Coordinates of C-alpha atoms in Angstrom, one line a residue:
Chain A
M7 CA -53.7 -11.3 -21.2
A8 CA -52.5 -12.2 -24.5
S9 CA -50.8 -8.8 -25.3
T10 CA -48.8 -9.0 -21.6
T11 CA -47.1 -12.3 -23.2
A12 CA -46.3 -10.1 -26.2
A13 CA -45.1 -7.2 -24.8
V14 CA -43.0 -9.2 -22.8
T15 CA -41.4 -11.5 -25.6
E16 CA -41.2 -8.0 -28.1
P17 CA -38.1 -6.5 -27.8
R18 CA -39.1 -3.4 -25.2
T19 CA -39.0 0.3 -25.9
Y20 CA -38.0 3.1 -24.0
L21 CA -37.7 6.9 -24.6
E22 CA -34.4 7.2 -22.4
Y23 CA -32.6 10.8 -21.9
K24 CA -28.8 10.2 -22.1
R25 CA -26.5 10.5 -19.6
F26 CA -22.8 9.7 -21.1
S27 CA -21.2 8.6 -24.1
A28 CA -19.5 6.2 -25.1
F29 CA -16.7 8.1 -24.4
H30 CA -17.6 9.1 -20.8
R31 CA -18.2 4.7 -20.3
W32 CA -14.9 4.1 -22.1
M33 CA -13.6 6.8 -19.4
H34 CA -15.2 5.4 -16.6
F35 CA -14.3 1.9 -17.3
L36 CA -10.4 2.6 -16.9
V37 CA -10.8 4.1 -14.0
F38 CA -12.5 1.8 -12.6
V39 CA -9.9 -1.3 -13.8
S40 CA -6.4 0.9 -13.3
F41 CA -8.2 2.5 -9.5
T42 CA -9.1 -1.5 -8.4
V43 CA -5.4 -1.7 -9.4
L44 CA -3.8 0.6 -7.9
V45 CA -5.3 0.0 -4.4
F46 CA -5.2 -3.6 -4.2
T47 CA -0.9 -3.4 -5.5
G48 CA -0.1 0.2 -3.8
M49 CA -2.1 -0.3 -0.3
P50 CA -0.8 -3.0 1.1
L51 CA 2.4 -1.7 1.2
K52 CA 1.6 1.5 3.1
Y53 CA -0.2 -1.7 5.5
K54 CA 3.1 -4.0 5.9
E55 CA 2.7 -5.5 8.8
T56 CA -0.5 -6.2 8.9
H57 CA -1.7 -9.7 8.1
W58 CA -4.1 -9.0 5.5
A59 CA -1.1 -6.4 3.5
K60 CA 0.8 -10.4 2.8
W61 CA -2.2 -12.1 2.2
V62 CA -2.5 -9.3 -0.8
M63 CA 0.5 -9.1 -1.9
D64 CA 1.2 -12.4 -1.8
A65 CA -2.4 -12.9 -4.2
V66 CA -1.7 -10.3 -6.5
G67 CA 2.0 -12.3 -7.3
G68 CA 4.5 -10.5 -5.2
V69 CA 6.0 -7.4 -4.4
T70 CA 7.9 -7.5 -7.7
A71 CA 5.0 -8.4 -9.9
A72 CA 2.9 -6.2 -7.9
G73 CA 4.8 -3.0 -8.6
V74 CA 4.9 -4.0 -12.6
Y75 CA 1.2 -3.4 -12.0
H76 CA 0.9 -0.8 -10.6
R77 CA 3.0 0.9 -13.4
I78 CA 1.0 -0.4 -16.0
A79 CA -2.2 0.9 -14.0
A80 CA -0.2 4.1 -13.8
L81 CA 0.4 4.5 -17.4
V82 CA -3.5 3.8 -18.0
T83 CA -4.5 6.6 -15.3
V84 CA -2.3 8.8 -17.2
F85 CA -3.7 8.0 -20.5
Y86 CA -7.7 8.4 -18.7
W87 CA -6.2 11.6 -17.3
T88 CA -5.4 12.9 -20.8
C89 CA -8.8 11.8 -22.3
E90 CA -10.3 13.6 -19.6
V91 CA -8.3 17.2 -19.3
L92 CA -8.9 16.9 -22.5
L93 CA -12.2 16.3 -23.0
M94 CA -12.7 19.0 -20.2
V95 CA -10.8 21.9 -22.5
Y96 CA -13.2 21.6 -25.6
V97 CA -16.3 21.7 -22.9
V98 CA -15.0 24.3 -22.0
F99 CA -14.7 26.2 -25.2
R100 CA -17.4 24.9 -26.7
N101 CA -18.9 26.7 -23.9
R102 CA -17.0 29.8 -24.2
G103 CA -19.9 32.0 -25.2
R104 CA -22.5 30.6 -22.5
G105 CA -19.4 30.4 -19.6
V106 CA -17.8 28.0 -18.2
F107 CA -19.6 28.2 -15.3
A108 CA -22.9 27.8 -16.5
P109 CA -26.0 25.4 -15.1
G110 CA -24.9 22.3 -16.2
S111 CA -21.1 22.2 -15.9
I112 CA -18.9 20.4 -14.1
M113 CA -16.7 23.5 -12.9
P114 CA -18.2 24.1 -9.1
N115 CA -20.4 27.2 -9.0
K116 CA -21.9 29.6 -6.9
K117 CA -25.3 27.3 -6.8
D118 CA -23.3 23.9 -5.5
W119 CA -22.2 25.8 -2.3
A120 CA -26.3 26.7 -1.3
D121 CA -27.4 23.5 -2.3
I122 CA -25.0 22.4 0.1
K123 CA -26.7 24.0 2.7
G124 CA -29.9 23.3 1.5
M125 CA -29.4 19.5 1.5
F126 CA -28.2 20.0 5.3
R127 CA -31.5 21.4 5.7
W128 CA -33.5 19.0 4.3
F129 CA -31.3 16.1 5.6
F130 CA -33.2 17.9 9.1
G131 CA -36.4 17.7 7.9
R132 CA -35.9 22.2 8.0
G133 CA -36.4 22.1 4.4
P134 CA -36.9 20.9 0.5
K135 CA -34.3 18.7 -0.9
P136 CA -32.8 20.7 -3.1
Q137 CA -33.0 20.7 -7.1
F138 CA -29.8 19.7 -9.5
D139 CA -29.3 20.3 -12.4
R140 CA -26.3 18.0 -14.6
F141 CA -24.3 17.6 -11.6
T142 CA -24.6 17.4 -8.2
Y143 CA -21.7 19.0 -5.7
W144 CA -20.8 15.8 -4.6
E145 CA -20.9 14.6 -7.9
K146 CA -18.8 17.2 -8.4
F147 CA -16.0 17.4 -6.0
D148 CA -15.9 13.4 -7.2
F149 CA -14.8 14.5 -10.4
M150 CA -12.4 16.6 -9.7
S151 CA -10.7 15.5 -6.5
L152 CA -9.8 12.7 -9.4
V153 CA -9.0 14.5 -11.8
G154 CA -7.2 17.0 -9.3
G155 CA -5.6 14.3 -7.2
T156 CA -4.4 12.3 -10.0
V157 CA -1.4 14.8 -10.8
I158 CA -0.6 14.9 -7.4
I159 CA -0.6 11.2 -7.2
G160 CA 0.7 10.7 -10.4
L161 CA 3.4 13.2 -9.6
T162 CA 4.4 11.6 -6.5
G163 CA 4.9 8.6 -8.6
F164 CA 6.7 9.5 -11.3
I165 CA 9.3 11.1 -8.8
M166 CA 9.8 7.4 -7.0
W167 CA 9.4 5.4 -10.3
F168 CA 12.2 7.1 -11.7
P169 CA 14.3 8.8 -8.5
M170 CA 17.7 8.9 -10.2
T171 CA 16.3 11.1 -13.7
F172 CA 14.1 13.4 -10.9
T173 CA 17.3 13.9 -8.0
K174 CA 19.3 15.2 -10.9
V175 CA 18.3 18.6 -10.4
L176 CA 15.7 18.1 -6.7
P177 CA 17.4 17.3 -3.7
G178 CA 17.4 13.2 -2.0
V179 CA 14.4 14.3 0.5
F180 CA 12.1 14.8 -2.5
I181 CA 11.6 10.8 -2.3
N182 CA 10.5 10.7 0.9
V183 CA 8.4 14.1 0.1
A184 CA 6.7 11.8 -2.4
L185 CA 6.3 9.1 -0.2
V186 CA 4.5 10.5 2.2
I187 CA 1.9 12.0 -0.2
H188 CA 1.8 9.4 -2.2
S189 CA 0.8 6.8 0.7
N190 CA -2.0 9.3 2.1
E191 CA -3.0 10.8 -1.0
A192 CA -3.7 7.0 -2.2
L193 CA -5.6 6.8 1.6
L194 CA -7.6 9.7 1.1
A195 CA -8.5 9.4 -2.5
A196 CA -9.8 5.3 -1.8
G197 CA -12.0 6.8 1.1
V198 CA -13.1 9.3 -0.7
I199 CA -14.0 6.7 -3.8
F200 CA -14.4 3.3 -1.6
I201 CA -16.7 4.9 1.2
F202 CA -18.2 8.5 1.5
V203 CA -18.6 9.9 -2.2
H204 CA -18.6 7.2 -4.9
L205 CA -19.7 4.0 -3.6
F206 CA -22.6 5.8 -1.7
S207 CA -23.0 8.5 -3.4
A208 CA -22.9 7.0 -6.7
H209 CA -25.0 3.7 -5.3
L210 CA -26.1 3.4 -2.3
R211 CA -27.6 6.8 -1.7
P212 CA -31.6 6.3 -1.6
E213 CA -32.3 7.5 -4.8
S214 CA -30.2 5.0 -6.4
W215 CA -30.3 2.1 -4.7
P216 CA -29.3 -0.2 -4.7
I217 CA -26.5 0.2 -8.0
D218 CA -27.1 3.0 -10.7
K219 CA -26.0 1.2 -14.1
V220 CA -26.1 5.0 -16.4
I221 CA -22.5 4.8 -16.7
F222 CA -22.2 1.4 -18.0
T223 CA -25.4 1.7 -20.0
G224 CA -25.5 5.5 -20.7
S225 CA -28.9 6.4 -20.9
L226 CA -31.8 6.1 -17.6
P227 CA -35.3 6.1 -18.2
L228 CA -37.2 9.7 -18.5
E229 CA -39.7 9.8 -16.0
H230 CA -35.9 8.7 -12.9
Y231 CA -34.6 11.8 -15.3
K232 CA -36.6 14.5 -14.0
E233 CA -36.8 13.3 -10.7
E234 CA -32.9 13.4 -10.5
R235 CA -32.2 16.3 -12.4
P236 CA -35.1 18.5 -12.6
L237 CA -33.2 22.2 -13.4
E238 CA -31.7 20.8 -16.4
Y239 CA -34.8 18.9 -17.3
A240 CA -36.5 22.2 -17.4
R241 CA -33.9 24.0 -18.8
R242 CA -33.3 21.8 -21.5
V243 CA -37.2 22.2 -22.4
Q244 CA -36.8 26.6 -21.9
E245 CA -34.0 26.3 -24.4
G246 CA -35.7 23.6 -26.3
T247 CA -32.5 21.2 -26.6
L248 CA -34.2 18.3 -24.9
G249 CA -34.5 16.5 -28.2
E250 CA -30.5 16.3 -28.0
V251 CA -30.0 13.8 -24.7
L252 CA -33.6 12.1 -26.2
V253 CA -32.6 8.3 -27.3
V254 CA -34.5 5.5 -27.6
R255 CA -33.6 2.4 -25.5
R256 CA -34.1 -1.0 -26.7
I257 CA -34.8 -4.1 -23.6
T258 CA -33.4 -7.0 -25.7
W259 CA -31.7 -10.2 -24.5
R260 CA -28.2 -8.8 -25.1
T261 CA -29.3 -5.2 -23.5
R262 CA -30.4 -7.7 -20.3
L263 CA -26.7 -10.1 -20.7
T264 CA -25.0 -6.1 -20.5
D265 CA -26.9 -5.4 -17.1
V266 CA -26.4 -9.0 -15.9
I267 CA -22.8 -8.4 -16.7
W268 CA -22.7 -4.8 -15.0
Y269 CA -24.5 -6.1 -11.7
G270 CA -22.0 -8.9 -11.8
I271 CA -18.7 -6.4 -12.3
T272 CA -19.7 -4.0 -10.1
A273 CA -20.6 -6.3 -7.1
V274 CA -18.2 -7.8 -7.0
A275 CA -16.0 -3.8 -7.5
G276 CA -18.3 -2.9 -4.2
L277 CA -17.0 -6.1 -2.6
A278 CA -13.6 -5.6 -3.2
A279 CA -14.3 -2.1 -2.1
V280 CA -15.5 -3.0 1.3
L281 CA -12.7 -5.9 1.8
M282 CA -10.2 -2.8 1.5
T283 CA -12.5 -0.5 3.7
V284 CA -12.6 -3.0 6.1
F285 CA -8.6 -4.1 5.4
I286 CA -7.9 -0.6 6.1
V287 CA -10.1 0.6 8.4
W288 CA -9.2 -2.8 10.6
S289 CA -5.3 -1.3 10.1
I290 CA -5.8 2.4 11.2
F291 CA -7.6 1.6 14.8
S292 CA -5.4 -1.4 15.4
Chain B
M261 CA 48.6 -31.7 4.0
T262 CA 45.9 -28.4 4.3
A263 CA 45.4 -29.1 1.5
L264 CA 44.6 -32.9 1.9
A265 CA 42.1 -31.6 4.8
A266 CA 40.2 -28.6 3.1
L267 CA 39.7 -31.1 0.5
A268 CA 38.3 -33.6 2.7
A269 CA 36.0 -31.2 4.5
F270 CA 35.3 -30.4 0.9
G271 CA 34.4 -34.0 0.6
L272 CA 32.1 -34.1 3.6
L273 CA 30.5 -30.8 3.0
A274 CA 28.9 -31.7 -0.5
L275 CA 28.0 -34.7 0.7
S276 CA 26.4 -33.6 3.4
G277 CA 24.8 -31.4 1.4
L278 CA 23.4 -34.8 -1.1
A279 CA 22.4 -36.0 2.1
A280 CA 18.7 -35.3 3.2
A281 CA 19.3 -32.8 5.8
Q282 CA 17.3 -35.6 9.2
T283 CA 20.7 -37.7 7.5
V284 CA 23.2 -36.1 9.0
G285 CA 23.9 -35.4 12.3
P286 CA 26.7 -34.5 15.1
N287 CA 29.7 -36.0 14.7
A288 CA 30.6 -39.1 17.3
E289 CA 32.8 -36.4 18.9
A290 CA 29.7 -34.4 19.0
E291 CA 27.9 -37.0 20.4
K292 CA 29.8 -37.4 23.9
C293 CA 28.4 -33.6 24.4
L294 CA 25.0 -34.3 24.4
S295 CA 25.1 -37.4 26.1
C296 CA 24.8 -34.8 28.9
H297 CA 23.8 -31.7 26.9
G298 CA 20.9 -33.0 25.2
D299 CA 18.9 -33.2 27.8
Q300 CA 16.2 -30.6 28.1
S301 CA 16.4 -30.4 31.8
L302 CA 20.4 -28.9 32.3
G303 CA 18.5 -25.7 33.4
T304 CA 20.4 -22.6 32.9
I305 CA 24.0 -20.8 33.2
D306 CA 24.7 -17.7 33.6
V307 CA 27.1 -15.4 31.2
G308 CA 27.6 -11.5 31.9
G309 CA 24.8 -11.3 33.4
V310 CA 22.3 -13.6 30.9
Q311 CA 21.2 -16.8 32.3
K312 CA 21.6 -18.9 29.2
T313 CA 20.2 -22.5 28.3
L314 CA 23.1 -25.7 28.8
F315 CA 21.2 -27.8 26.7
V316 CA 22.2 -28.1 22.5
D317 CA 19.8 -29.3 20.3
A318 CA 21.0 -32.2 19.1
T319 CA 18.9 -32.0 15.4
V320 CA 19.3 -28.2 15.2
Y321 CA 22.9 -28.3 15.7
G322 CA 23.4 -31.6 13.5
T323 CA 21.5 -29.8 10.5
S324 CA 23.3 -26.8 11.0
L325 CA 26.5 -25.0 8.7
H326 CA 29.1 -26.8 11.7
G327 CA 26.5 -30.2 12.6
L328 CA 29.5 -31.6 11.1
L329 CA 32.3 -30.3 13.7
D330 CA 33.0 -30.4 17.4
C331 CA 31.8 -29.0 20.2
T332 CA 35.5 -28.5 21.3
S333 CA 36.2 -26.5 17.8
C334 CA 34.6 -23.6 19.3
H335 CA 34.2 -24.3 23.3
L336 CA 37.7 -24.9 22.9
G337 CA 39.5 -25.9 26.3
F338 CA 36.5 -28.2 27.6
K339 CA 36.9 -32.0 28.6
P340 CA 33.6 -34.4 27.5
R341 CA 33.2 -34.8 31.0
R342 CA 32.2 -32.8 34.2
H343 CA 33.7 -29.3 33.8
V344 CA 35.7 -28.3 36.2
A345 CA 35.5 -24.4 37.6
A346 CA 38.7 -23.5 35.4
E347 CA 37.6 -24.9 32.0
S348 CA 34.5 -22.8 32.2
A349 CA 35.1 -19.2 34.4
N350 CA 36.8 -17.6 31.3
W351 CA 35.9 -19.7 28.4
L352 CA 34.1 -16.8 26.9
E353 CA 36.2 -14.5 26.8
T354 CA 39.3 -16.5 25.2
A355 CA 36.1 -17.4 22.5
K356 CA 35.7 -14.0 21.1
L357 CA 38.3 -13.2 20.3
T358 CA 39.6 -16.3 19.1
A359 CA 36.7 -19.2 18.5
C360 CA 35.6 -18.0 15.4
G361 CA 38.7 -16.1 13.8
N362 CA 40.6 -19.7 14.1
C363 CA 38.2 -20.2 11.0
H364 CA 37.0 -17.1 9.9
A365 CA 40.2 -14.6 9.9
D366 CA 39.0 -12.5 7.2
Q367 CA 36.2 -12.0 8.8
F368 CA 36.7 -11.7 12.3
A369 CA 39.5 -9.2 11.1
M370 CA 37.3 -6.8 9.9
Y371 CA 34.7 -7.5 12.7
S372 CA 37.6 -6.8 15.2
G373 CA 38.0 -3.1 14.0
S374 CA 34.4 -2.9 13.3
F375 CA 32.3 -0.5 15.5
H376 CA 30.3 -3.7 17.2
G377 CA 34.4 -5.2 17.7
H378 CA 36.2 -2.3 19.2
L379 CA 32.6 -2.3 22.2
A380 CA 32.4 -6.1 22.2
L381 CA 36.4 -7.2 22.3
G382 CA 37.3 -4.5 23.9
Q383 CA 35.8 -4.3 27.2
T384 CA 33.9 -7.4 29.2
G385 CA 30.6 -7.0 29.9
S386 CA 29.7 -4.9 26.8
N387 CA 26.3 -5.8 25.1
A388 CA 27.4 -5.2 21.7
P389 CA 26.9 -8.0 19.7
L390 CA 29.6 -11.3 19.4
C391 CA 29.4 -13.7 16.1
A392 CA 27.2 -16.0 17.8
D393 CA 24.5 -13.0 18.4
C394 CA 23.8 -12.0 14.6
H395 CA 25.2 -15.9 13.3
L396 CA 23.7 -17.8 16.4
A397 CA 25.8 -20.4 17.9
H398 CA 24.4 -23.7 17.6
N399 CA 22.3 -22.6 14.3
V400 CA 24.7 -21.1 12.1
V401 CA 23.0 -21.4 8.5
D402 CA 24.0 -20.0 5.0
V403 CA 23.9 -16.0 5.3
H404 CA 23.1 -16.0 1.4
S405 CA 19.6 -17.8 2.3
T406 CA 17.1 -16.7 1.8
A407 CA 16.0 -17.1 5.7
F408 CA 19.0 -15.8 7.0
R409 CA 18.5 -12.6 4.7
R410 CA 14.7 -12.7 6.4
S411 CA 16.2 -12.4 9.8
I412 CA 18.5 -9.4 9.7
L413 CA 16.3 -6.6 10.3
D414 CA 15.2 -9.3 13.9
L415 CA 18.8 -9.6 14.4
C416 CA 19.4 -5.8 14.2
G417 CA 15.8 -4.7 15.5
R418 CA 17.2 -6.5 19.0
C419 CA 19.3 -3.7 19.6
H420 CA 18.5 -1.5 16.7
G421 CA 14.5 -0.8 17.0
G422 CA 13.9 2.3 16.9
R423 CA 15.8 2.3 13.2
S424 CA 14.5 -1.0 12.0
S425 CA 11.1 0.6 12.4
T426 CA 11.7 3.4 10.7
Y427 CA 13.4 1.3 7.9
L428 CA 10.2 -0.2 8.1
D429 CA 8.6 3.1 6.9
S430 CA 11.0 3.0 3.3
Y431 CA 10.0 0.9 0.4
H432 CA 13.1 -1.2 0.9
G433 CA 11.2 -2.3 4.1
K434 CA 8.3 -2.4 3.3
A435 CA 9.2 -4.9 0.4
A436 CA 11.5 -6.4 2.9
L437 CA 8.5 -6.8 5.3
L438 CA 5.7 -8.2 2.3
G439 CA 8.3 -11.1 0.8
D440 CA 11.0 -8.9 -1.4
N441 CA 14.5 -11.0 -1.0
A442 CA 15.8 -8.7 -2.9
T443 CA 15.3 -5.4 -1.2
A444 CA 18.1 -3.8 0.5
V445 CA 18.2 -4.7 3.9
C446 CA 20.4 -3.5 6.9
T447 CA 24.1 -5.1 5.8
D448 CA 23.2 -4.4 2.6
C449 CA 24.0 -0.9 3.4
H450 CA 25.5 -0.7 6.9
G451 CA 28.2 -4.1 6.0
A452 CA 28.2 -7.0 8.1
H453 CA 31.6 -7.3 9.7
R454 CA 32.7 -4.5 9.3
I455 CA 30.0 -1.7 10.1
L456 CA 31.1 1.7 11.3
P457 CA 29.2 5.3 11.8
A458 CA 28.7 7.2 9.3
S459 CA 30.9 10.2 10.9
D460 CA 34.0 7.9 9.7
P461 CA 35.0 8.2 6.5
A462 CA 35.9 4.1 6.1
S463 CA 31.6 3.6 6.9
T464 CA 29.9 2.4 3.6
I465 CA 27.5 5.2 4.5
S466 CA 29.8 7.9 5.1
K467 CA 29.6 11.1 2.9
Q468 CA 32.8 9.4 1.5
S469 CA 31.1 6.2 0.6
I470 CA 27.5 6.6 0.1
V471 CA 26.6 7.7 -3.4
Q472 CA 29.0 3.9 -4.3
T473 CA 27.3 2.6 -1.5
C474 CA 23.9 3.3 -2.7
A475 CA 25.0 2.3 -6.7
K476 CA 25.8 -1.4 -6.0
C477 CA 21.7 -1.3 -6.5
H478 CA 20.9 1.4 -7.9
P479 CA 23.5 1.9 -11.4
G480 CA 24.2 5.8 -11.5
A481 CA 22.9 7.1 -8.1
N482 CA 24.2 10.7 -7.7
R483 CA 24.7 12.7 -4.9
N484 CA 21.3 14.3 -4.5
F485 CA 19.8 10.3 -4.4
A486 CA 21.9 9.4 -1.8
G487 CA 20.3 12.2 0.2
F488 CA 17.6 10.1 0.3
L489 CA 16.3 9.6 4.3
V490 CA 15.9 6.0 5.2
H491 CA 15.4 6.2 8.2
V492 CA 13.0 9.1 8.7
D493 CA 9.7 9.6 11.2
P494 CA 7.2 11.4 9.3
R495 CA 5.2 11.7 12.9
S496 CA 8.3 13.9 14.6
P497 CA 9.0 16.8 13.7
H498 CA 13.1 16.6 15.2
S499 CA 13.4 13.9 12.2
N500 CA 12.6 16.2 8.8
F501 CA 10.5 18.7 8.7
W502 CA 9.2 19.1 5.4
V503 CA 8.5 15.8 6.0
W504 CA 6.9 16.1 9.5
L505 CA 5.0 18.9 7.8
F506 CA 3.1 17.1 4.4
Y507 CA 2.5 14.1 6.8
A508 CA 0.5 16.4 9.3
F509 CA -1.0 17.9 6.6
Y510 CA -2.7 15.1 4.8
I511 CA -3.3 13.7 8.4
T512 CA -4.9 16.5 8.8
L513 CA -6.7 17.0 5.6
I514 CA -8.3 13.6 5.4
V515 CA -9.8 13.6 9.0
C516 CA -11.5 16.5 7.9
I517 CA -12.3 14.8 4.5
F518 CA -13.1 11.4 6.0
T519 CA -15.4 13.2 9.3
F520 CA -17.5 15.4 6.6
G521 CA -17.8 13.0 3.9
G522 CA -19.0 9.4 6.9
V523 CA -21.7 12.6 8.3
H524 CA -22.7 13.7 5.3
T525 CA -23.5 10.1 4.6
A526 CA -24.7 9.0 7.5
L527 CA -27.1 12.5 8.0
Y528 CA -28.9 10.7 4.0
I529 CA -29.1 7.6 5.3
Y530 CA -30.9 8.8 8.4
R531 CA -33.4 11.0 6.1
G532 CA -34.2 8.5 3.5
F533 CA -35.3 5.7 5.7
K534 CA -36.7 8.5 7.5
D535 CA -38.9 10.0 4.4
G536 CA -38.6 6.0 3.3
L537 CA -37.1 6.6 0.4
Y538 CA -35.4 3.7 0.3
N539 CA -39.0 1.8 -0.3
R540 CA -40.2 3.6 -3.4
R541 CA -39.6 0.6 -6.4
G542 CA -36.9 0.2 -8.1
H543 CA -36.4 3.0 -11.1

């Protein structure tokens, strides 16, 4: 009995798998905040005839203020996008010996296609669940659609931000096309992030339910890691590189407090995402 | 003498501005008319095939910009008694040429030369708007007021519904609907009194003057910039092919990705419940 009490009061230490560096976590935080701001200041314009659009616009301080926040968040997006791309270039350069599409890379490879087919077989009970390496195909899609989508939405956004500069060269109809692309790419991104890929696959799928804190804490319990990413684990054991990704995580009141804060922020963001999703779905079908 | 009258009128206007709106009522002359026309049960009258009410709301009229004027300033020739046919028969035909122009000569001259004016004044029974169709007869408000600016979309949209819906798809329209009062509305580009078709060189939206019109709000606007299509329907390939092409491409892409995402998510949840994966203890 005494030892149990001591275990609760003493800081508890775990051996954990370090999945994300501080850089990754800061980048994610910037994406998280800027994306939410962009959606809430931009989507009302797409669904301008609805009551909720007026309500959201008034809540964020009106169209003019929303435009300012939208542009600030756009600059944050440019910043994180540049950092991500520099990181990708660095990783590709570092891994040049192993191959850019090697297991563990964020780049899509043949195994992803096999995994998609394998997952559908598993869904219908016709095979075992595929085993994954560091990144699953939906995580690669999530990341690549963000990096790629940002180029499209960024370029069209800048055309509309600086129409005078762009029309020195381009005909005026490019502004019209830019609006159509920007607005629909935004709907695509919001749908992917708020429902199908990010909210579900990061938090709501059975393996992570109800919340996956790894992007906030950086590491996850070794047992969970072995189960979630068996191929990476096996690969690292074989390569003898497991030590590179092992960290000792101490559970203290500070880590508990941080957990509570992240739970809170994720819950608020999740609710906002669900709210915006309901608004959009309602507008599309009404 | 005119200067004195103008001064007096200005003084009265200033006073009306100072006084609370409710305390300014129709003047004594107008009261005579309102003794009958203030009655809601008065019925309607046929004006060019349209049934118009004979009732005038004293408060609305009294608080309008024209609230201090006699009714007969516009309803020329009417006497405060049971009207005889001779008074009212051709009143509109006369009034549309004189009633507003008597005081607002500059605006009326511009309107007379406009597309609307040509239609409305040139022929009887035209549907083209007269002054009061946009400014409202008994509820004339300050055209620089936010309320009037906001009402312009609906005023023009009553006849130009298709145009106003494409306008609402542009950033100007979106911002206007969501409460931005500085953004361009119909009259900022097309003009108000002197609206002319784009084919007329004198029009604000003609090839010759469109760049200048854009430059009112967008200093440095050039020919390409002015080539931006304000009224384009992305849903129609006949409106602008390129805009439609990108719209159609994105709708297809969105439907495909959302369908795949939806099916993938639904099956994942199904398998999760079926295999009891949601019931396991937290990780």
